[in-house]
Every structure is written in structure tokens, then in C-alpha cells.
Amino acid sequence: MKRTLTEVLLARERLLVRNEQQRAVIHRACAGLAGPAAMIDRAVDCGRYLRSHPAVMAGLVGALLLLRGRSVLGVAARGLAFWRMGRRVRSLMRLFER
């Protein structure tokens, strides 16, 4: 059975509409994954940077060895505090840029 051009174009249009609806459903389902995916991307980028710059990695290991008198957990807590403070300062700077 031969289909006319009009029938083929109508079927194509229906498929395109259905395709767009399915894309919207997938987009809504994956919307919550953008933040975690960005964090994973940053971690992977950091790993690649450290792999391509072994001197930086050696410096970090050396710093940990120098600070071994202090607990590594204390150093990590202090680093986390500085990181949070940096994020707050960046967000404040963005507010003042506007």
C-alpha cells in the first residue's frame, strides 16, 4: 500500500511532537542531576590537573608531611572553613557587581 506524501508528512509531524514531549519528560527527570554532575566534573578536572602537574601533587604531599604534627583532620577542617569563606566572599562580590 502506497502512502501519499501528505500522509507521510502528517506521520512525521506526529513523531516530531511525540519526540519533543519525550525530551521534555527526560529533561524534567534529569533536572536534579545538574548540580551533582557539575561537582563530579570538577573533581575529574582536578584529578586531571594533578596528574598533569606532578609538582603540585608533590607540594601537597610535602605540606601534609610538614603538618603531620597536627592532625590531618584538623588541617582538613581548617581548609574547609577557608573554602566556605571563599565561596561566601565570591557570592558577596557577585552581589556588588550588579
mmCIF file of N, CA, C and O in Angstrom:
data_model
loop_
_atom_site.group_PDB
_atom_site.id
_atom_site.type_symbol
_atom_site.label_atom_id
_atom_site.label_comp_id
_atom_site.label_asym_id
_atom_site.label_seq_id
_atom_site.Cartn_x
_atom_site.Cartn_y
_atom_site.Cartn_z
ATOM 1 N N MET A 1 0.838 -1.173 0.000
ATOM 2 C CA MET A 1 0.000 0.000 0.000
ATOM 3 C C MET A 1 0.891 1.246 0.000
ATOM 4 O O MET A 1 1.757 1.406 0.841
ATOM 5 N N LYS A 2 0.659 2.083 -0.960
ATOM 6 C CA LYS A 2 1.438 3.306 -1.080
ATOM 7 C C LYS A 2 0.809 4.397 -0.224
ATOM 8 O O LYS A 2 -0.407 4.539 -0.177
ATOM 9 N N ARG A 3 1.690 5.140 0.437
ATOM 10 C CA ARG A 3 1.209 6.266 1.240
ATOM 11 C C ARG A 3 1.446 7.539 0.456
ATOM 12 O O ARG A 3 2.462 7.687 -0.232
ATOM 13 N N THR A 4 0.549 8.435 0.600
ATOM 14 C CA THR A 4 0.722 9.711 -0.093
ATOM 15 C C THR A 4 1.699 10.581 0.686
ATOM 16 O O THR A 4 1.986 10.335 1.862
ATOM 17 N N LEU A 5 2.186 11.577 0.023
ATOM 18 C CA LEU A 5 3.130 12.492 0.651
ATOM 19 C C LEU A 5 2.499 13.180 1.856
ATOM 20 O O LEU A 5 3.152 13.371 2.890
ATOM 21 N N THR A 6 1.241 13.513 1.761
ATOM 22 C CA THR A 6 0.547 14.165 2.871
ATOM 23 C C THR A 6 0.503 13.251 4.088
ATOM 24 O O THR A 6 0.743 13.695 5.211
ATOM 25 N N GLU A 7 0.229 11.963 3.873
ATOM 26 C CA GLU A 7 0.188 11.019 4.993
ATOM 27 C C GLU A 7 1.566 10.879 5.642
ATOM 28 O O GLU A 7 1.684 10.825 6.868
ATOM 29 N N VAL A 8 2.575 10.831 4.823
ATOM 30 C CA VAL A 8 3.936 10.715 5.357
ATOM 31 C C VAL A 8 4.302 11.961 6.155
ATOM 32 O O VAL A 8 4.874 11.880 7.249
ATOM 33 N N LEU A 9 3.976 13.132 5.648
ATOM 34 C CA LEU A 9 4.279 14.372 6.354
ATOM 35 C C LEU A 9 3.496 14.481 7.665
ATOM 36 O O LEU A 9 4.022 14.967 8.670
ATOM 37 N N LEU A 10 2.236 14.020 7.669
ATOM 38 C CA LEU A 10 1.444 14.026 8.908
ATOM 39 C C LEU A 10 2.053 13.076 9.940
ATOM 40 O O LEU A 10 2.143 13.406 11.130
ATOM 41 N N ALA A 11 2.471 11.907 9.495
ATOM 42 C CA ALA A 11 3.099 10.949 10.416
ATOM 43 C C ALA A 11 4.402 11.528 10.969
ATOM 44 O O ALA A 11 4.701 11.399 12.163
ATOM 45 N N ARG A 12 5.147 12.195 10.115
ATOM 46 C CA ARG A 12 6.394 12.820 10.552
ATOM 47 C C ARG A 12 6.125 13.887 11.599
ATOM 48 O O ARG A 12 6.825 13.987 12.609
ATOM 49 N N GLU A 13 5.106 14.695 11.373
ATOM 50 C CA GLU A 13 4.763 15.753 12.320
ATOM 51 C C GLU A 13 4.350 15.170 13.678
ATOM 52 O O GLU A 13 4.751 15.669 14.721
ATOM 53 N N ARG A 14 3.574 14.088 13.647
ATOM 54 C CA ARG A 14 3.180 13.432 14.904
ATOM 55 C C ARG A 14 4.403 12.901 15.650
ATOM 56 O O ARG A 14 4.498 13.012 16.868
ATOM 57 N N LEU A 15 5.348 12.318 14.907
ATOM 58 C CA LEU A 15 6.560 11.802 15.538
ATOM 59 C C LEU A 15 7.402 12.930 16.140
ATOM 60 O O LEU A 15 7.964 12.774 17.233
ATOM 61 N N LEU A 16 7.472 14.041 15.443
ATOM 62 C CA LEU A 16 8.230 15.172 15.968
ATOM 63 C C LEU A 16 7.605 15.721 17.254
ATOM 64 O O LEU A 16 8.315 16.062 18.209
ATOM 65 N N VAL A 17 6.295 15.790 17.301
ATOM 66 C CA VAL A 17 5.606 16.264 18.509
ATOM 67 C C VAL A 17 5.850 15.297 19.657
ATOM 68 O O VAL A 17 6.152 15.701 20.788
ATOM 69 N N ARG A 18 5.722 13.997 19.378
ATOM 70 C CA ARG A 18 5.952 12.988 20.415
ATOM 71 C C ARG A 18 7.403 13.032 20.900
ATOM 72 O O ARG A 18 7.686 12.918 22.102
ATOM 73 N N ASN A 19 8.326 13.239 19.981
ATOM 74 C CA ASN A 19 9.733 13.346 20.319
ATOM 75 C C ASN A 19 9.967 14.522 21.269
ATOM 76 O O ASN A 19 10.685 14.408 22.259
ATOM 77 N N GLU A 20 9.365 15.662 20.972
ATOM 78 C CA GLU A 20 9.530 16.846 21.813
ATOM 79 C C GLU A 20 8.940 16.615 23.210
ATOM 80 O O GLU A 20 9.526 17.024 24.214
ATOM 81 N N GLN A 21 7.814 15.919 23.282
ATOM 82 C CA GLN A 21 7.219 15.611 24.589
ATOM 83 C C GLN A 21 8.129 14.685 25.395
ATOM 84 O O GLN A 21 8.314 14.879 26.597
ATOM 85 N N GLN A 22 8.711 13.702 24.747
ATOM 86 C CA GLN A 22 9.612 12.786 25.437
ATOM 87 C C GLN A 22 10.872 13.502 25.910
ATOM 88 O O GLN A 22 11.371 13.245 27.012
ATOM 89 N N ARG A 23 11.387 14.413 25.102
ATOM 90 C CA ARG A 23 12.553 15.193 25.523
ATOM 91 C C ARG A 23 12.236 16.037 26.755
ATOM 92 O O ARG A 23 13.059 16.170 27.658
ATOM 93 N N ALA A 24 11.036 16.613 26.793
ATOM 94 C CA ALA A 24 10.646 17.422 27.947
ATOM 95 C C ALA A 24 10.550 16.560 29.208
ATOM 96 O O ALA A 24 10.980 16.985 30.291
ATOM 97 N N VAL A 25 10.022 15.348 29.075
ATOM 98 C CA VAL A 25 9.927 14.443 30.222
ATOM 99 C C VAL A 25 11.325 14.073 30.726
ATOM 100 O O VAL A 25 11.594 14.085 31.937
ATOM 101 N N ILE A 26 12.226 13.761 29.821
ATOM 102 C CA ILE A 26 13.595 13.406 30.207
ATOM 103 C C ILE A 26 14.294 14.600 30.852
ATOM 104 O O ILE A 26 14.991 14.457 31.857
ATOM 105 N N HIS A 27 14.065 15.789 30.306
ATOM 106 C CA HIS A 27 14.683 16.991 30.861
ATOM 107 C C HIS A 27 14.217 17.225 32.296
ATOM 108 O O HIS A 27 15.027 17.538 33.182
ATOM 109 N N ARG A 28 12.921 17.082 32.552
ATOM 110 C CA ARG A 28 12.406 17.260 33.917
ATOM 111 C C ARG A 28 12.937 16.189 34.851
ATOM 112 O O ARG A 28 13.246 16.461 36.015
ATOM 113 N N ALA A 29 13.078 14.961 34.365
ATOM 114 C CA ALA A 29 13.559 13.868 35.210
ATOM 115 C C ALA A 29 15.034 14.055 35.581
ATOM 116 O O ALA A 29 15.454 13.673 36.673
ATOM 117 N N CYS A 30 15.807 14.652 34.704
ATOM 118 C CA CYS A 30 17.248 14.800 34.942
ATOM 119 C C CYS A 30 17.630 16.172 35.483
ATOM 120 O O CYS A 30 18.814 16.428 35.707
ATOM 121 N N ALA A 31 16.673 17.043 35.719
ATOM 122 C CA ALA A 31 16.984 18.410 36.150
ATOM 123 C C ALA A 31 17.732 18.425 37.476
ATOM 124 O O ALA A 31 18.611 19.262 37.684
ATOM 125 N N GLY A 32 17.439 17.513 38.376
ATOM 126 C CA GLY A 32 18.103 17.491 39.668
ATOM 127 C C GLY A 32 19.521 16.962 39.630
ATOM 128 O O GLY A 32 20.236 17.022 40.634
ATOM 129 N N LEU A 33 19.954 16.455 38.503
ATOM 130 C CA LEU A 33 21.294 15.880 38.399
ATOM 131 C C LEU A 33 22.350 16.878 37.948
ATOM 132 O O LEU A 33 23.537 16.550 37.925
ATOM 133 N N ALA A 34 21.944 18.080 37.607
ATOM 134 C CA ALA A 34 22.906 19.061 37.085
ATOM 135 C C ALA A 34 23.954 19.431 38.133
ATOM 136 O O ALA A 34 25.144 19.502 37.828
ATOM 137 N N GLY A 35 23.535 19.671 39.365
ATOM 138 C CA GLY A 35 24.483 20.044 40.422
ATOM 139 C C GLY A 35 25.483 18.948 40.729
ATOM 140 O O GLY A 35 26.700 19.185 40.715
ATOM 141 N N PRO A 36 25.009 17.716 41.019
ATOM 142 C CA PRO A 36 25.970 16.640 41.278
ATOM 143 C C PRO A 36 26.881 16.346 40.094
ATOM 144 O O PRO A 36 28.065 16.066 40.280
ATOM 145 N N ALA A 37 26.357 16.437 38.887
ATOM 146 C CA ALA A 37 27.186 16.188 37.708
ATOM 147 C C ALA A 37 28.275 17.246 37.586
ATOM 148 O O ALA A 37 29.415 16.947 37.217
ATOM 149 N N ALA A 38 27.953 18.491 37.922
ATOM 150 C CA ALA A 38 28.955 19.561 37.863
ATOM 151 C C ALA A 38 30.052 19.322 38.894
ATOM 152 O O ALA A 38 31.235 19.549 38.618
ATOM 153 N N MET A 39 29.672 18.849 40.080
ATOM 154 C CA MET A 39 30.675 18.561 41.106
ATOM 155 C C MET A 39 31.588 17.417 40.672
ATOM 156 O O MET A 39 32.804 17.460 40.888
ATOM 157 N N ILE A 40 31.017 16.404 40.052
ATOM 158 C CA ILE A 40 31.820 15.282 39.562
ATOM 159 C C ILE A 40 32.774 15.762 38.469
ATOM 160 O O ILE A 40 33.945 15.376 38.440
ATOM 161 N N ASP A 41 32.277 16.627 37.581
ATOM 162 C CA ASP A 41 33.137 17.182 36.534
ATOM 163 C C ASP A 41 34.306 17.956 37.130
ATOM 164 O O ASP A 41 35.446 17.850 36.659
ATOM 165 N N ARG A 42 34.037 18.737 38.186
ATOM 166 C CA ARG A 42 35.119 19.491 38.827
ATOM 167 C C ARG A 42 36.141 18.551 39.453
ATOM 168 O O ARG A 42 37.344 18.793 39.375
ATOM 169 N N ALA A 43 35.656 17.492 40.094
ATOM 170 C CA ALA A 43 36.574 16.539 40.722
ATOM 171 C C ALA A 43 37.446 15.852 39.669
ATOM 172 O O ALA A 43 38.655 15.677 39.870
ATOM 173 N N VAL A 44 36.843 15.486 38.552
ATOM 174 C CA VAL A 44 37.601 14.851 37.471
ATOM 175 C C VAL A 44 38.628 15.837 36.899
ATOM 176 O O VAL A 44 39.781 15.471 36.653
ATOM 177 N N ASP A 45 38.214 17.096 36.713
ATOM 178 C CA ASP A 45 39.149 18.110 36.216
ATOM 179 C C ASP A 45 40.308 18.313 37.189
ATOM 180 O O ASP A 45 41.456 18.471 36.772
ATOM 181 N N CYS A 46 39.990 18.308 38.484
ATOM 182 C CA CYS A 46 41.039 18.457 39.493
ATOM 183 C C CYS A 46 42.011 17.278 39.419
ATOM 184 O O CYS A 46 43.229 17.468 39.494
ATOM 185 N N GLY A 47 41.493 16.078 39.281
ATOM 186 C CA GLY A 47 42.349 14.901 39.148
ATOM 187 C C GLY A 47 43.228 14.971 37.917
ATOM 188 O O GLY A 47 44.422 14.638 37.967
ATOM 189 N N ARG A 48 42.668 15.424 36.805
ATOM 190 C CA ARG A 48 43.455 15.571 35.577
ATOM 191 C C ARG A 48 44.549 16.619 35.752
ATOM 192 O O ARG A 48 45.676 16.452 35.283
ATOM 193 N N TYR A 49 44.213 17.714 36.434
ATOM 194 C CA TYR A 49 45.203 18.762 36.668
ATOM 195 C C TYR A 49 46.350 18.220 37.521
ATOM 196 O O TYR A 49 47.516 18.450 37.209
ATOM 197 N N LEU A 50 45.999 17.520 38.587
ATOM 198 C CA LEU A 50 47.047 16.986 39.458
ATOM 199 C C LEU A 50 47.904 15.948 38.738
ATOM 200 O O LEU A 50 49.099 15.851 38.983
ATOM 201 N N ARG A 51 47.286 15.188 37.856
ATOM 202 C CA ARG A 51 48.052 14.195 37.092
ATOM 203 C C ARG A 51 49.013 14.869 36.116
ATOM 204 O O ARG A 51 50.127 14.412 35.918
ATOM 205 N N SER A 52 48.582 15.977 35.530
ATOM 206 C CA SER A 52 49.436 16.641 34.551
ATOM 207 C C SER A 52 50.438 17.598 35.214
ATOM 208 O O SER A 52 51.345 18.078 34.550
ATOM 209 N N HIS A 53 50.281 17.884 36.514
ATOM 210 C CA HIS A 53 51.198 18.749 37.245
ATOM 211 C C HIS A 53 51.694 18.023 38.497
ATOM 212 O O HIS A 53 51.234 18.282 39.616
ATOM 213 N N PRO A 54 52.624 17.108 38.329
ATOM 214 C CA PRO A 54 53.082 16.315 39.478
ATOM 215 C C PRO A 54 53.782 17.156 40.550
ATOM 216 O O PRO A 54 53.785 16.783 41.721
ATOM 217 N N ALA A 55 54.312 18.305 40.185
ATOM 218 C CA ALA A 55 54.967 19.156 41.186
ATOM 219 C C ALA A 55 53.948 19.671 42.204
ATOM 220 O O ALA A 55 54.246 19.766 43.399
ATOM 221 N N VAL A 56 52.763 19.991 41.737
ATOM 222 C CA VAL A 56 51.714 20.447 42.656
ATOM 223 C C VAL A 56 51.351 19.326 43.618
ATOM 224 O O VAL A 56 51.210 19.547 44.826
ATOM 225 N N MET A 57 51.213 18.128 43.085
ATOM 226 C CA MET A 57 50.883 16.983 43.938
ATOM 227 C C MET A 57 51.998 16.729 44.949
ATOM 228 O O MET A 57 51.721 16.470 46.122
ATOM 229 N N ALA A 58 53.237 16.841 44.511
ATOM 230 C CA ALA A 58 54.364 16.651 45.433
ATOM 231 C C ALA A 58 54.357 17.729 46.512
ATOM 232 O O ALA A 58 54.637 17.444 47.688
ATOM 233 N N GLY A 59 54.017 18.946 46.140
ATOM 234 C CA GLY A 59 53.921 20.028 47.123
ATOM 235 C C GLY A 59 52.830 19.769 48.152
ATOM 236 O O GLY A 59 53.016 20.023 49.348
ATOM 237 N N LEU A 60 51.694 19.259 47.700
ATOM 238 C CA LEU A 60 50.611 18.929 48.633
ATOM 239 C C LEU A 60 51.019 17.818 49.589
ATOM 240 O O LEU A 60 50.755 17.891 50.793
ATOM 241 N N VAL A 61 51.664 16.805 49.058
ATOM 242 C CA VAL A 61 52.127 15.702 49.915
ATOM 243 C C VAL A 61 53.178 16.217 50.894
ATOM 244 O O VAL A 61 53.157 15.881 52.084
ATOM 245 N N GLY A 62 54.072 17.070 50.416
ATOM 246 C CA GLY A 62 55.087 17.650 51.290
ATOM 247 C C GLY A 62 54.468 18.497 52.393
ATOM 248 O O GLY A 62 54.902 18.444 53.558
ATOM 249 N N ALA A 63 53.464 19.270 52.045
ATOM 250 C CA ALA A 63 52.787 20.090 53.057
ATOM 251 C C ALA A 63 52.122 19.211 54.105
ATOM 252 O O ALA A 63 52.157 19.518 55.303
ATOM 253 N N LEU A 64 51.520 18.123 53.666
ATOM 254 C CA LEU A 64 50.911 17.198 54.636
ATOM 255 C C LEU A 64 51.967 16.583 55.551
ATOM 256 O O LEU A 64 51.733 16.400 56.746
ATOM 257 N N LEU A 65 53.114 16.274 54.992
ATOM 258 C CA LEU A 65 54.185 15.710 55.818
ATOM 259 C C LEU A 65 54.712 16.729 56.822
ATOM 260 O O LEU A 65 55.030 16.381 57.964
ATOM 261 N N LEU A 66 54.812 17.995 56.389
ATOM 262 C CA LEU A 66 55.271 19.034 57.309
ATOM 263 C C LEU A 66 54.267 19.278 58.430
ATOM 264 O O LEU A 66 54.642 19.613 59.545
ATOM 265 N N LEU A 67 53.007 19.126 58.109
ATOM 266 C CA LEU A 67 51.963 19.385 59.090
ATOM 267 C C LEU A 67 51.557 18.131 59.853
ATOM 268 O O LEU A 67 50.515 18.110 60.490
ATOM 269 N N ARG A 68 52.358 17.104 59.787
ATOM 270 C CA ARG A 68 51.943 15.841 60.405
ATOM 271 C C ARG A 68 51.851 15.945 61.920
ATOM 272 O O ARG A 68 51.228 15.131 62.561
ATOM 273 N N GLY A 69 52.486 16.966 62.519
ATOM 274 C CA GLY A 69 52.338 17.173 63.953
ATOM 275 C C GLY A 69 50.894 17.500 64.295
ATOM 276 O O GLY A 69 50.380 17.119 65.337
ATOM 277 N N ARG A 70 50.225 18.194 63.399
ATOM 278 C CA ARG A 70 48.798 18.464 63.569
ATOM 279 C C ARG A 70 48.033 17.309 62.953
ATOM 280 O O ARG A 70 48.525 16.617 62.072
ATOM 281 N N SER A 71 46.851 17.150 63.398
ATOM 282 C CA SER A 71 46.063 16.065 62.817
ATOM 283 C C SER A 71 45.620 16.456 61.410
ATOM 284 O O SER A 71 45.333 17.615 61.124
ATOM 285 N N VAL A 72 45.594 15.489 60.544
ATOM 286 C CA VAL A 72 45.162 15.729 59.164
ATOM 287 C C VAL A 72 43.708 16.187 59.163
ATOM 288 O O VAL A 72 43.309 17.019 58.358
ATOM 289 N N LEU A 73 42.935 15.678 60.100
ATOM 290 C CA LEU A 73 41.530 16.073 60.195
ATOM 291 C C LEU A 73 41.412 17.559 60.540
ATOM 292 O O LEU A 73 40.564 18.269 59.992
ATOM 293 N N GLY A 74 42.272 18.045 61.423
ATOM 294 C CA GLY A 74 42.256 19.466 61.768
ATOM 295 C C GLY A 74 42.624 20.341 60.589
ATOM 296 O O GLY A 74 42.018 21.391 60.369
ATOM 297 N N VAL A 75 43.620 19.906 59.839
ATOM 298 C CA VAL A 75 44.023 20.661 58.643
ATOM 299 C C VAL A 75 42.891 20.655 57.621
ATOM 300 O O VAL A 75 42.597 21.680 57.000
ATOM 301 N N ALA A 76 42.234 19.516 57.465
ATOM 302 C CA ALA A 76 41.112 19.429 56.519
ATOM 303 C C ALA A 76 39.965 20.325 56.966
ATOM 304 O O ALA A 76 39.332 20.995 56.143
ATOM 305 N N ALA A 77 39.685 20.368 58.255
ATOM 306 C CA ALA A 77 38.618 21.226 58.770
ATOM 307 C C ALA A 77 38.944 22.693 58.523
ATOM 308 O O ALA A 77 38.074 23.478 58.129
ATOM 309 N N ARG A 78 40.200 23.072 58.755
ATOM 310 C CA ARG A 78 40.613 24.453 58.512
ATOM 311 C C ARG A 78 40.515 24.782 57.017
ATOM 312 O O ARG A 78 40.055 25.856 56.634
ATOM 313 N N GLY A 79 40.919 23.849 56.174
ATOM 314 C CA GLY A 79 40.807 24.059 54.728
ATOM 315 C C GLY A 79 39.363 24.209 54.294
ATOM 316 O O GLY A 79 39.036 25.051 53.450
ATOM 317 N N LEU A 80 38.469 23.411 54.880
ATOM 318 C CA LEU A 80 37.038 23.514 54.565
ATOM 319 C C LEU A 80 36.497 24.869 54.993
ATOM 320 O O LEU A 80 35.708 25.482 54.270
ATOM 321 N N ALA A 81 36.931 25.350 56.141
ATOM 322 C CA ALA A 81 36.481 26.662 56.611
ATOM 323 C C ALA A 81 36.932 27.763 55.649
ATOM 324 O O ALA A 81 36.145 28.660 55.311
ATOM 325 N N PHE A 82 38.194 27.704 55.191
ATOM 326 C CA PHE A 82 38.678 28.699 54.235
ATOM 327 C C PHE A 82 37.924 28.606 52.910
ATOM 328 O O PHE A 82 37.614 29.620 52.294
ATOM 329 N N TRP A 83 37.612 27.395 52.486
ATOM 330 C CA TRP A 83 36.871 27.207 51.232
ATOM 331 C C TRP A 83 35.484 27.819 51.345
ATOM 332 O O TRP A 83 35.024 28.519 50.449
ATOM 333 N N ARG A 84 34.801 27.572 52.465
ATOM 334 C CA ARG A 84 33.462 28.144 52.666
ATOM 335 C C ARG A 84 33.526 29.669 52.702
ATOM 336 O O ARG A 84 32.669 30.345 52.137
ATOM 337 N N MET A 85 34.526 30.201 53.392
ATOM 338 C CA MET A 85 34.675 31.643 53.459
ATOM 339 C C MET A 85 34.904 32.210 52.051
ATOM 340 O O MET A 85 34.330 33.235 51.683
ATOM 341 N N GLY A 86 35.705 31.529 51.259
ATOM 342 C CA GLY A 86 35.937 31.974 49.885
ATOM 343 C C GLY A 86 34.672 31.976 49.057
ATOM 344 O O GLY A 86 34.434 32.898 48.273
ATOM 345 N N ARG A 87 33.847 30.975 49.239
ATOM 346 C CA ARG A 87 32.574 30.929 48.499
ATOM 347 C C ARG A 87 31.669 32.081 48.905
ATOM 348 O O ARG A 87 31.000 32.691 48.076
ATOM 349 N N ARG A 88 31.643 32.379 50.198
ATOM 350 C CA ARG A 88 30.804 33.487 50.666
ATOM 351 C C ARG A 88 31.304 34.818 50.118
ATOM 352 O O ARG A 88 30.513 35.665 49.697
ATOM 353 N N VAL A 89 32.600 34.988 50.108
ATOM 354 C CA VAL A 89 33.169 36.228 49.581
ATOM 355 C C VAL A 89 32.849 36.355 48.098
ATOM 356 O O VAL A 89 32.469 37.433 47.622
ATOM 357 N N ARG A 90 32.958 35.263 47.358
ATOM 358 C CA ARG A 90 32.627 35.307 45.925
ATOM 359 C C ARG A 90 31.174 35.659 45.694
ATOM 360 O O ARG A 90 30.845 36.444 44.809
ATOM 361 N N SER A 91 30.265 35.101 46.516
ATOM 362 C CA SER A 91 28.842 35.416 46.336
ATOM 363 C C SER A 91 28.566 36.871 46.687
ATOM 364 O O SER A 91 27.759 37.534 46.031
ATOM 365 N N LEU A 92 29.240 37.402 47.707
ATOM 366 C CA LEU A 92 29.080 38.817 48.032
ATOM 367 C C LEU A 92 29.616 39.700 46.918
ATOM 368 O O LEU A 92 29.019 40.738 46.588
ATOM 369 N N MET A 93 30.727 39.308 46.330
ATOM 370 C CA MET A 93 31.294 40.088 45.233
ATOM 371 C C MET A 93 30.349 40.111 44.038
ATOM 372 O O MET A 93 30.214 41.130 43.360
ATOM 373 N N ARG A 94 29.691 38.997 43.800
ATOM 374 C CA ARG A 94 28.721 38.968 42.692
ATOM 375 C C ARG A 94 27.563 39.907 42.959
ATOM 376 O O ARG A 94 27.028 40.516 42.042
ATOM 377 N N LEU A 95 27.138 39.998 44.229
ATOM 378 C CA LEU A 95 26.046 40.919 44.563
ATOM 379 C C LEU A 95 26.445 42.368 44.299
ATOM 380 O O LEU A 95 25.631 43.164 43.834
ATOM 381 N N PHE A 96 27.692 42.706 44.622
ATOM 382 C CA PHE A 96 28.134 44.072 44.430
ATOM 383 C C PHE A 96 28.416 44.399 42.973
ATOM 384 O O PHE A 96 28.450 45.567 42.599
ATOM 385 N N GLU A 97 28.627 43.397 42.144
ATOM 386 C CA GLU A 97 28.880 43.632 40.716
ATOM 387 C C GLU A 97 27.637 44.100 39.999
ATOM 388 O O GLU A 97 27.712 44.767 38.997
ATOM 389 N N ARG A 98 26.505 43.741 40.505
ATOM 390 C CA ARG A 98 25.247 44.073 39.811
ATOM 391 C C ARG A 98 24.900 45.501 39.934
ATOM 392 O O ARG A 98 25.123 46.416 40.309
#
